Coordinates of C-alpha atoms and ligand atoms in Angstrom, one line a residue:
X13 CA -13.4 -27.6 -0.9
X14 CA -13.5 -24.0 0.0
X15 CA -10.8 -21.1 -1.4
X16 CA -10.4 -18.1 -2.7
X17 CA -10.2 -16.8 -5.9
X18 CA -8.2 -13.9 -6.6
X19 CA -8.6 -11.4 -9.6
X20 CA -6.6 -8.8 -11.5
X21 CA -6.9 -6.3 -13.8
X22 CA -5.6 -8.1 -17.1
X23 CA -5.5 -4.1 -18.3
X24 CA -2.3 -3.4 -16.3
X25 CA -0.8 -6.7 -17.5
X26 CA 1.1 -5.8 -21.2
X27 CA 3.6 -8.2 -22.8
X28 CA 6.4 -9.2 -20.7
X29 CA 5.5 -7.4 -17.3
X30 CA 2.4 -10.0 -17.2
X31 CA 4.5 -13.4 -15.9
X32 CA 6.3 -10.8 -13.2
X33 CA 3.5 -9.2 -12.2
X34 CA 1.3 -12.5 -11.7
X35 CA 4.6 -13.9 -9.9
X36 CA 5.1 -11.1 -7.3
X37 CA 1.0 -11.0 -6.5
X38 CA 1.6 -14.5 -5.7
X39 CA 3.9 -14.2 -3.1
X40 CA 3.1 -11.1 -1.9
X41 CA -0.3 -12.9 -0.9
X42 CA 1.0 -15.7 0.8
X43 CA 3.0 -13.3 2.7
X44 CA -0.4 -11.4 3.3
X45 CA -2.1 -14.3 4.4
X46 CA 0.9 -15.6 6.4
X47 CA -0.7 -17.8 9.3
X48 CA -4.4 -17.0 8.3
X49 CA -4.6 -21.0 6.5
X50 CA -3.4 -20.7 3.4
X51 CA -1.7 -24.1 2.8
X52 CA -1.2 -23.4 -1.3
X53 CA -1.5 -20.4 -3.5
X54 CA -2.0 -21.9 -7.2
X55 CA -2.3 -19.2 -10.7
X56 CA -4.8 -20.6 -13.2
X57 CA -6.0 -19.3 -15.9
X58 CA -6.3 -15.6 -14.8
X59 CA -7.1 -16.1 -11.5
X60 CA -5.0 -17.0 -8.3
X61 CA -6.3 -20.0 -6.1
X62 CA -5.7 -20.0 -2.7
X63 CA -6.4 -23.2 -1.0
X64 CA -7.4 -23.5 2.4
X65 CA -6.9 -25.2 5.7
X66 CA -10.2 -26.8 7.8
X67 CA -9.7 -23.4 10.3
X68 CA -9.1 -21.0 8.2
X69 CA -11.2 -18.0 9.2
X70 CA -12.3 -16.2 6.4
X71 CA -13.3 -12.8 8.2
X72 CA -9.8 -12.5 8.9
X73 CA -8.6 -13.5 5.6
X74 CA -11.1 -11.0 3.8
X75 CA -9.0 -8.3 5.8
X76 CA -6.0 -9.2 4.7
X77 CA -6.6 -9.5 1.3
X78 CA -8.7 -6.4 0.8
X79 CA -5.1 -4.6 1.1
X80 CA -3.2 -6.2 -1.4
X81 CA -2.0 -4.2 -3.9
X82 CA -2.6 -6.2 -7.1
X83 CA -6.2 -7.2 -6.3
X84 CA -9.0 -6.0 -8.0
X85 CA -11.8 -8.1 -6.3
X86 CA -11.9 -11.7 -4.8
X87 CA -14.2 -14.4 -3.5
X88 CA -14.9 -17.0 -1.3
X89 CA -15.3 -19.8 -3.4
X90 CA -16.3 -23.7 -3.3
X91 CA -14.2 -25.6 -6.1
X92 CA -15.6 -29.0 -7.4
X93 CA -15.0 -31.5 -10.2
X94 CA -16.0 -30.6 -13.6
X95 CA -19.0 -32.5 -13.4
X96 CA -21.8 -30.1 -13.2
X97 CA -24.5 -32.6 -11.1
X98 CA -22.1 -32.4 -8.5
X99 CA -21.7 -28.6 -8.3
X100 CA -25.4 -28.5 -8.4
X101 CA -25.8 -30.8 -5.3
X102 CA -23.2 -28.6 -3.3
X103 CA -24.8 -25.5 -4.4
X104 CA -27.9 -26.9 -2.5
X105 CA -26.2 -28.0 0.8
X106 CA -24.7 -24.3 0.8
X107 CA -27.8 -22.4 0.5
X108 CA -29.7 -24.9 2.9
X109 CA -29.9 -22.4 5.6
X110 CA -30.0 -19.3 3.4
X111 CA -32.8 -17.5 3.0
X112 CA -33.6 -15.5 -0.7
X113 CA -36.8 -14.4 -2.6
X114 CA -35.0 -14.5 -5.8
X115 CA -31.4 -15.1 -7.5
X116 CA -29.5 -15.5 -10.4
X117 CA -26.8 -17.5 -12.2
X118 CA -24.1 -15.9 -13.2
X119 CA -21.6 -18.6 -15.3
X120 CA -18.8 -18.1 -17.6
X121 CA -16.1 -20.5 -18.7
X122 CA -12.2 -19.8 -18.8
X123 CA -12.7 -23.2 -20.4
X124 CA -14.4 -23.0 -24.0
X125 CA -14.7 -26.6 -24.9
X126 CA -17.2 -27.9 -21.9
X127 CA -20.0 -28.8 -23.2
X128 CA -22.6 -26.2 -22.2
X129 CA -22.3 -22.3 -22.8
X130 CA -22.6 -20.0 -20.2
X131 CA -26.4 -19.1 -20.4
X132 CA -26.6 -22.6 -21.5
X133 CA -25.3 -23.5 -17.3
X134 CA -27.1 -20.7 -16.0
X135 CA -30.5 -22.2 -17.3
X136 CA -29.6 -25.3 -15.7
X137 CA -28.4 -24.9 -12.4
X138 CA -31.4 -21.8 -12.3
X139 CA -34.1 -24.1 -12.8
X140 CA -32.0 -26.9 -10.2
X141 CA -32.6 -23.9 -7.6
X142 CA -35.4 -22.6 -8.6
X143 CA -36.5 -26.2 -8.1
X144 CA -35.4 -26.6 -4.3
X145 CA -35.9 -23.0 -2.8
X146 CA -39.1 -21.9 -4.7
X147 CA -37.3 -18.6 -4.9
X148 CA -38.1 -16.5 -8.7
X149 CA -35.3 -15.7 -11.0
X150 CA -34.7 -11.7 -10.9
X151 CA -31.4 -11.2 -13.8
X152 CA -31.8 -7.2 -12.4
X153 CA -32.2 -7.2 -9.0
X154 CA -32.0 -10.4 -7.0
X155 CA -30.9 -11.0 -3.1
X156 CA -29.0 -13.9 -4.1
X157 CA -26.3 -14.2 -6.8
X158 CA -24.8 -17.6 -7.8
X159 CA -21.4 -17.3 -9.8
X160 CA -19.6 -20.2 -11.5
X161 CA -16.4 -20.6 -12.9
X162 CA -15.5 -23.5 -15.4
X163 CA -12.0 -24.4 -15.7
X164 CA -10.6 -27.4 -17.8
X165 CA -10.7 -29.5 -14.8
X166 CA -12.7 -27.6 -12.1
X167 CA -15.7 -25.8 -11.3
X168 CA -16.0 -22.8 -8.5
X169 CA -19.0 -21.3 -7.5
X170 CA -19.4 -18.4 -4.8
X171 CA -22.2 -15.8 -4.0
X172 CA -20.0 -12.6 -3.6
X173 CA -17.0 -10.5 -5.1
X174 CA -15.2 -8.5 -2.9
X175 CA -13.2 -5.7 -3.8
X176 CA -9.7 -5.6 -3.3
X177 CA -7.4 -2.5 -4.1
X178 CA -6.3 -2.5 -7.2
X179 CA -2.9 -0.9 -8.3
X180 CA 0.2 -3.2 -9.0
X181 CA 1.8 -5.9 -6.6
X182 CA 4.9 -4.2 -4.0
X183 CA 8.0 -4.8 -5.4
X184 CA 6.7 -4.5 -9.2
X185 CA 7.4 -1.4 -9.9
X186 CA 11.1 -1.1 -7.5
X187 CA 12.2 0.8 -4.7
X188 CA 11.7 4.1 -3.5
X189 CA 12.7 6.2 -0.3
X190 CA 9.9 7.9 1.8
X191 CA 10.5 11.1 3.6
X192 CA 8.0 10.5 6.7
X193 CA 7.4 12.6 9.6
X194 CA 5.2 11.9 11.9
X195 CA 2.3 13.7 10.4
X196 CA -0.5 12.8 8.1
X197 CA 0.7 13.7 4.5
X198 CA 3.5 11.2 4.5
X199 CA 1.8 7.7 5.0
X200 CA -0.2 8.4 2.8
X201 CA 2.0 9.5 -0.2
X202 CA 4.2 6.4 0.3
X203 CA 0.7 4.3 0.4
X204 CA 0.2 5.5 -3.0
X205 CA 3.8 4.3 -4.5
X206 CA 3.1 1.3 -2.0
X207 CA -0.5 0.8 -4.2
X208 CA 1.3 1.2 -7.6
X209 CA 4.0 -1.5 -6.6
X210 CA 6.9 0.4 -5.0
X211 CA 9.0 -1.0 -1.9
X212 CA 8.9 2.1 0.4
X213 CA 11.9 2.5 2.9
X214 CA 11.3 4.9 5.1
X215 CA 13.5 7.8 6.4
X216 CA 12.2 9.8 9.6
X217 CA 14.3 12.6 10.8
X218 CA 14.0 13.4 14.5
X219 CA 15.7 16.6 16.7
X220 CA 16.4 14.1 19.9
X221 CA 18.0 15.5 22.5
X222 CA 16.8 18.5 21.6
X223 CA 13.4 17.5 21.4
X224 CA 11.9 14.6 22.7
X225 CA 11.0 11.0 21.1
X226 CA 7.4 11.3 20.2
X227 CA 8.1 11.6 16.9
X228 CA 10.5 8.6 16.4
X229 CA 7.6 6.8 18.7
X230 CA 5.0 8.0 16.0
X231 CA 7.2 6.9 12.8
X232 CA 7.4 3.6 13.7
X233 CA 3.6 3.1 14.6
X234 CA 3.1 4.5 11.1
X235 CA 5.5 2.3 9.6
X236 CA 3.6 -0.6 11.2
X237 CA 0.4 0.3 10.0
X238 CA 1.8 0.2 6.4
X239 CA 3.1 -3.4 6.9
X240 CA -0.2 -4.4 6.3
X241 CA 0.6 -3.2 3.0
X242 CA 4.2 -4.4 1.8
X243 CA 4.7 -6.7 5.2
X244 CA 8.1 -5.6 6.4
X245 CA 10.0 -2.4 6.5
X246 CA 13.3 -0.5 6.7
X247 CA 12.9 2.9 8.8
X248 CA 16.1 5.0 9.3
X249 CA 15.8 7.2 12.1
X250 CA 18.1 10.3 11.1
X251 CA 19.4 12.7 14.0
X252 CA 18.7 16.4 12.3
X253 CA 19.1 18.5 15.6
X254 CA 22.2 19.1 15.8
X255 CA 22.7 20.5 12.1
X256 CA 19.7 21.9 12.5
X257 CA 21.7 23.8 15.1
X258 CA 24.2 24.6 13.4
X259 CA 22.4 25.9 9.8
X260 CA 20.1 28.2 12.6
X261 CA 23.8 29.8 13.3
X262 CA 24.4 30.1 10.0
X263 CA 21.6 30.9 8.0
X264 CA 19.1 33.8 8.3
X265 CA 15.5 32.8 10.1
X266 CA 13.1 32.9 7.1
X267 CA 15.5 30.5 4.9
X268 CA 15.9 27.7 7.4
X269 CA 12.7 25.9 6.8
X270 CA 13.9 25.7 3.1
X271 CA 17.8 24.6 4.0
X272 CA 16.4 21.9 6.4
X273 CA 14.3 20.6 3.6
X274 CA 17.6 20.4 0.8
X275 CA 19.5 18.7 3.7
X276 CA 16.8 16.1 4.3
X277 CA 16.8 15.7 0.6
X278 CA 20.3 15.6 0.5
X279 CA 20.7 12.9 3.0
X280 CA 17.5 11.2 1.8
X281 CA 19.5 10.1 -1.3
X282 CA 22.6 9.0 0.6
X283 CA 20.0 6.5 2.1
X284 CA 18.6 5.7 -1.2
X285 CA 22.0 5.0 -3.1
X286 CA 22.6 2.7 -0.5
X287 CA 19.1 0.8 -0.7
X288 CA 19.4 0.9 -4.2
X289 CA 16.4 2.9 -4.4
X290 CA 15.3 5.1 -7.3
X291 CA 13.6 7.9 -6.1
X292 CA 12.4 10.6 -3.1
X293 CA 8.6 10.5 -1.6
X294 CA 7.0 13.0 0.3
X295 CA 4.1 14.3 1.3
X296 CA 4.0 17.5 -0.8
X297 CA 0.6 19.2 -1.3
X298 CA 1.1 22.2 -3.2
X299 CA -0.1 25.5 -1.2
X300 CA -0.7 23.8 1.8
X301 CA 2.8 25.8 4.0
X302 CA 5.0 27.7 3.4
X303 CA 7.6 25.1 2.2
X304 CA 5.1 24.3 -0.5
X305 CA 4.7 27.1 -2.9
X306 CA 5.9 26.0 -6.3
X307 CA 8.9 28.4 -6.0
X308 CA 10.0 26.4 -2.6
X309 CA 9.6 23.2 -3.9
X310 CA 11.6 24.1 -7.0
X311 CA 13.9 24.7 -4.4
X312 CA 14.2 22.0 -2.5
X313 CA 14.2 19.7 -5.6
X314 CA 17.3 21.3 -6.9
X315 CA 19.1 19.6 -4.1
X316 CA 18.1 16.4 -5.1
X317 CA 19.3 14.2 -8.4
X318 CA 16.9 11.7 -7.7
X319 CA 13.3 12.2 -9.1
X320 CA 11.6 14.0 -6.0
X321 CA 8.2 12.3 -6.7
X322 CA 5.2 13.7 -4.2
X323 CA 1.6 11.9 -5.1
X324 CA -0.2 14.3 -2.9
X325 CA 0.7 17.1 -5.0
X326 CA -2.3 17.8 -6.0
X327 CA -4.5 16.8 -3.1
X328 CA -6.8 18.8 -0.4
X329 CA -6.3 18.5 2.8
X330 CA -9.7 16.9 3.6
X331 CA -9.1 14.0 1.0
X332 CA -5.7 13.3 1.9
X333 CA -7.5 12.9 5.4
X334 CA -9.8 10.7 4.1
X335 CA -7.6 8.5 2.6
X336 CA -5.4 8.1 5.9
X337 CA -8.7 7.0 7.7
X338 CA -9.4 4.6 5.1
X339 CA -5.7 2.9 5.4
X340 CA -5.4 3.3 9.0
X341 CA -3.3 5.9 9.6
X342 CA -4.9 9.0 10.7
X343 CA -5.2 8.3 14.3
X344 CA -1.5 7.7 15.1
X345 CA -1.1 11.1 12.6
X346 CA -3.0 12.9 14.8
X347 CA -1.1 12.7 18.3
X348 CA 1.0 15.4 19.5
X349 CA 4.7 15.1 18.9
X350 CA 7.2 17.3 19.1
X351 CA 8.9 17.3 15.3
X352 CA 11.9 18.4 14.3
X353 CA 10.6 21.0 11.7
X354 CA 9.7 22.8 15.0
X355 CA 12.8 23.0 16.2
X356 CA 14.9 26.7 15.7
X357 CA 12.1 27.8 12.8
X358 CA 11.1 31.0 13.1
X359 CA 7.6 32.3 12.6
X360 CA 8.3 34.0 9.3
X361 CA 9.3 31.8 6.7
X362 CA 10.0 33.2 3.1
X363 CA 7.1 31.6 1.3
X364 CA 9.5 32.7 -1.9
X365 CA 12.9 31.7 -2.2
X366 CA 15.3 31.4 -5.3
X367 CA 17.9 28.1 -5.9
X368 CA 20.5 31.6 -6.3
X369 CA 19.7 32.9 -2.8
X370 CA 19.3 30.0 -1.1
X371 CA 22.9 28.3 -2.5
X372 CA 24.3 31.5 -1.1
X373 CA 23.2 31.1 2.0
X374 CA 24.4 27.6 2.2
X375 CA 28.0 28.9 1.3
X376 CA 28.4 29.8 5.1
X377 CA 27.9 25.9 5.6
X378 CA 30.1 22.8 5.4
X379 CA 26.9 20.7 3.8
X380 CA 28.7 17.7 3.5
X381 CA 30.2 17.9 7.1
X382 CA 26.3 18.2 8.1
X383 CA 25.3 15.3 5.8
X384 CA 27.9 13.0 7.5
X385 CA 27.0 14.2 10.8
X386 CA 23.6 13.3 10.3
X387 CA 24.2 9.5 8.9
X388 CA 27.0 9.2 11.7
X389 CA 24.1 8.9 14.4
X390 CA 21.3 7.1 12.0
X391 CA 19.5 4.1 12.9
X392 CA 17.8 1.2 11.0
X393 CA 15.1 0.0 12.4
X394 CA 14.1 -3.3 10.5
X395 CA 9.8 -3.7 11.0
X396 CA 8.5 -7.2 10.4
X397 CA 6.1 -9.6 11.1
X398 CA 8.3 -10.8 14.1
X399 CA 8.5 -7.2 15.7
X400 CA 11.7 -4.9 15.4
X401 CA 15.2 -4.8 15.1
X402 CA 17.7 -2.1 15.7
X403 CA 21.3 -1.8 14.0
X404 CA 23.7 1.2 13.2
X405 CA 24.0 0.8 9.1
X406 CA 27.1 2.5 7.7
X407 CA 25.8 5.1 5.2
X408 CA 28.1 6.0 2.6
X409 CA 28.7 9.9 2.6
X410 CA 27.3 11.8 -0.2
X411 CA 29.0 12.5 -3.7
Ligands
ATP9 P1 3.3 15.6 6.8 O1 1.9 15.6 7.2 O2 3.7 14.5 6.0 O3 4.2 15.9 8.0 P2 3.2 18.4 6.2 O4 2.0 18.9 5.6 O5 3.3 18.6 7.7 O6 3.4 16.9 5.9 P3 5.8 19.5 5.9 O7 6.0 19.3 7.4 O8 6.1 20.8 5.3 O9 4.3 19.1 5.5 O10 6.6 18.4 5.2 C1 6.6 18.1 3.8 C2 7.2 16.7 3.6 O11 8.5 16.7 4.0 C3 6.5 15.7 4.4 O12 5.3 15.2 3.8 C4 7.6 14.6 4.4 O13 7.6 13.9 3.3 C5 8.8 15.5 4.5 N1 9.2 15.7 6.0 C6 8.9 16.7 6.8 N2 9.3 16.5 8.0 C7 9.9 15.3 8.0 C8 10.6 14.5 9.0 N3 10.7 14.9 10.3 N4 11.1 13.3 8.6 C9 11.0 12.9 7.4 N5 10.4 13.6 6.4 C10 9.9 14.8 6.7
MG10 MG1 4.8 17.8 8.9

């Protein structure tokens, strides 16, 4: 019968977080595999065992596993009785049309009291094949390699491990809130909580009327590229024009960029509280604007009381690019949009601000007036596998 077997890393797996952890990889993959044949997902011993219908197509499948967080590799397998003449004859039919110089066996045992040790089955089912293709054995370098699993009552074999992403299951590790633009920096910093078990919700603030919606457009493209990773989404879409107006009044040109950034901060953690999240993503890479000197981040973190956690901190540009290529992202990055970080920003921003200077500038604002404006015209945008849905949440007002 063919499956799949699905590994972890036992390493990230200590006392109690181990049942929890084994739990939520479980269901997050038959939510990953979700109309792809999966008719039973089964933990034993170590391993997760999907089971799978007559038209399952495993090219698709492959794809769909290879991003779930949790996985470190995984295999097409064939699972038969413990009997080991009966594995032998359906590792034959398998490799009928398959053409190899040489192989090995690679066997171990989850189950220590079958009969044979693990070279002990490698010896035997070598010489069965060695038998019927004529092929050599090469332990170093061989075309062909056959694995096999013994399980108290159960055998697998398969010929390849493929590797999945590693990190912990989505929901592990709680719920965070993602400050995401339309740019590249952002999708990838909340893949990185997504890969290290964290529910993202998104929050995406936009300057329509004032500007147009490309952005919006963009944001929700992004946040269906990184359903492939956690499956379904929250994105609030957050108004910012109009007190982006209003603090351009207000507040001397070369401070705004750093004012918008506390007010997005500000109502980032209104939208938390009420997701129950526990912290702020962004996109952060230190150096890389003028809103991201260490002085201007200390900044903009002093608005927040949530941990403001950025997991591109340390990043170049070029590798953050790389990695939104390799999760799918870049392209949709890439288009033109008109954001709202664009909008009444002047061409010299103080690359050095102080929390003293800045909270006196803010004095000629009604922040919280702002805030509630803001959450006023917010909309949730709910991203699943069945498309998306729009409501108008209530957002509590800060404090
Ligand atoms: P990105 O590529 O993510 O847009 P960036 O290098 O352009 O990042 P900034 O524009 O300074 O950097 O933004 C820094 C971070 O602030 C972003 O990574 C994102 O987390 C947050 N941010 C900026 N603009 C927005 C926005 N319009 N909506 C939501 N979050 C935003
Ligand atoms: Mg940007």
């Amino acid at each position: 019968m063919r499956c799949v077997l699905i590994r972890y890393h036992e390493i990230a797996l200590k006392g109690k977080n181990r049942p929890a952890f084994i739990h939520k990889l479980k269901d997050n993959l038959i939510l990953a595999a979700q109309g792809l044949g999966v008719s039973k997902a089964e933990v034993l011993m170590g391993r997760i065992m999907l089971s799978l219908d007559e038209n399952a197509s495993w090219p698709r499948l492959k794809e769909a596993l290879s991003r779930v967080p949790g996985v470190a590799n995984y295999s097409l397998a064939f699972k038969t009785d413990l009997n080991l003449e009966e594995l032998k004859r359906q590792v034959k039919i398998k490799l009928t049309d398959v053409k190899f110089d040489s192989f090995r066996v690679r066997a171990s045992r989850a189950y220590k009291d079958f009969p044979l040790t693990s070279p002990e089955i490698d010896r035997e089912v070598g010489a069965f094949i060695k038998e019927f293709s004529k092929a050599r054995v090469d332990l170093k370098k061989a075309d062909l390699t056959v694995f096999i699993e013994i399980l108290p009552k159960m055998a697998f074999f398969y010929f390849q491990k493929e590797p999945g992403p590693g990190g912990l299951p989505v929901g592990i590790s709680g719920k965070v809130v993602g400050l995401m633009s339309g740019g590249i920096d952002s999708p990838v910093a909340a893949y990185r909580m997504i890969k290290r078990g964290c529910r993202v919700v998104f929050v995406h603030f936009h300057a329509y009327p004032f500007l147009d919606n490309t952005s919006q457009k963009k944001a929700r493209e992004l946040v269906e590229i990184l359903n492939r990773y956690q499956y379904s989404s929250r994105l609030y879409l957050v108004p910012l024009g109009e007190p982006q107006r209003q603090v351009s009044v207000q507040v001397r040109a070369p401070y705004r960029v750093v004012v918008y950034r506390r007010l997005m901060v500000r109502i980032g953690e209104a939208i938390a509280r009420r997701e129950g999240a526990q912290g702020l993503v962004t996109g952060d890479s230190l150096g890389q604007v003028a809103s991201q000197t260490l002085e201007n981040l200390t900044v903009i973190e002093e608005a927040a009381s949530l941990p403001l956690i950025r997991p591109l901190i340390g990043m170049d540009k070029q590798e953050i690019i790389g990695e939104a290529q390799m999760i799918g992202t870049y392209s949709t990055s890439i288009i033109p949009d008109q954001d709202c970080c664009q909008l009444f920003v002047p061409k010299n921003v103080a690359t050095y601000t102080s929390v003293e200077e800045i909270t006196e500038a803010e004095k000629a604002l009604d922040i919280d007036k702002l805030i509630a404006m803001a959450l006023e015209g917010t909309k949730l945008v709910r991203i699943g596998p069945g498309g998306e849905r729009l409501s108008s949440p209530r957002v509590a007002e800060s404090s």
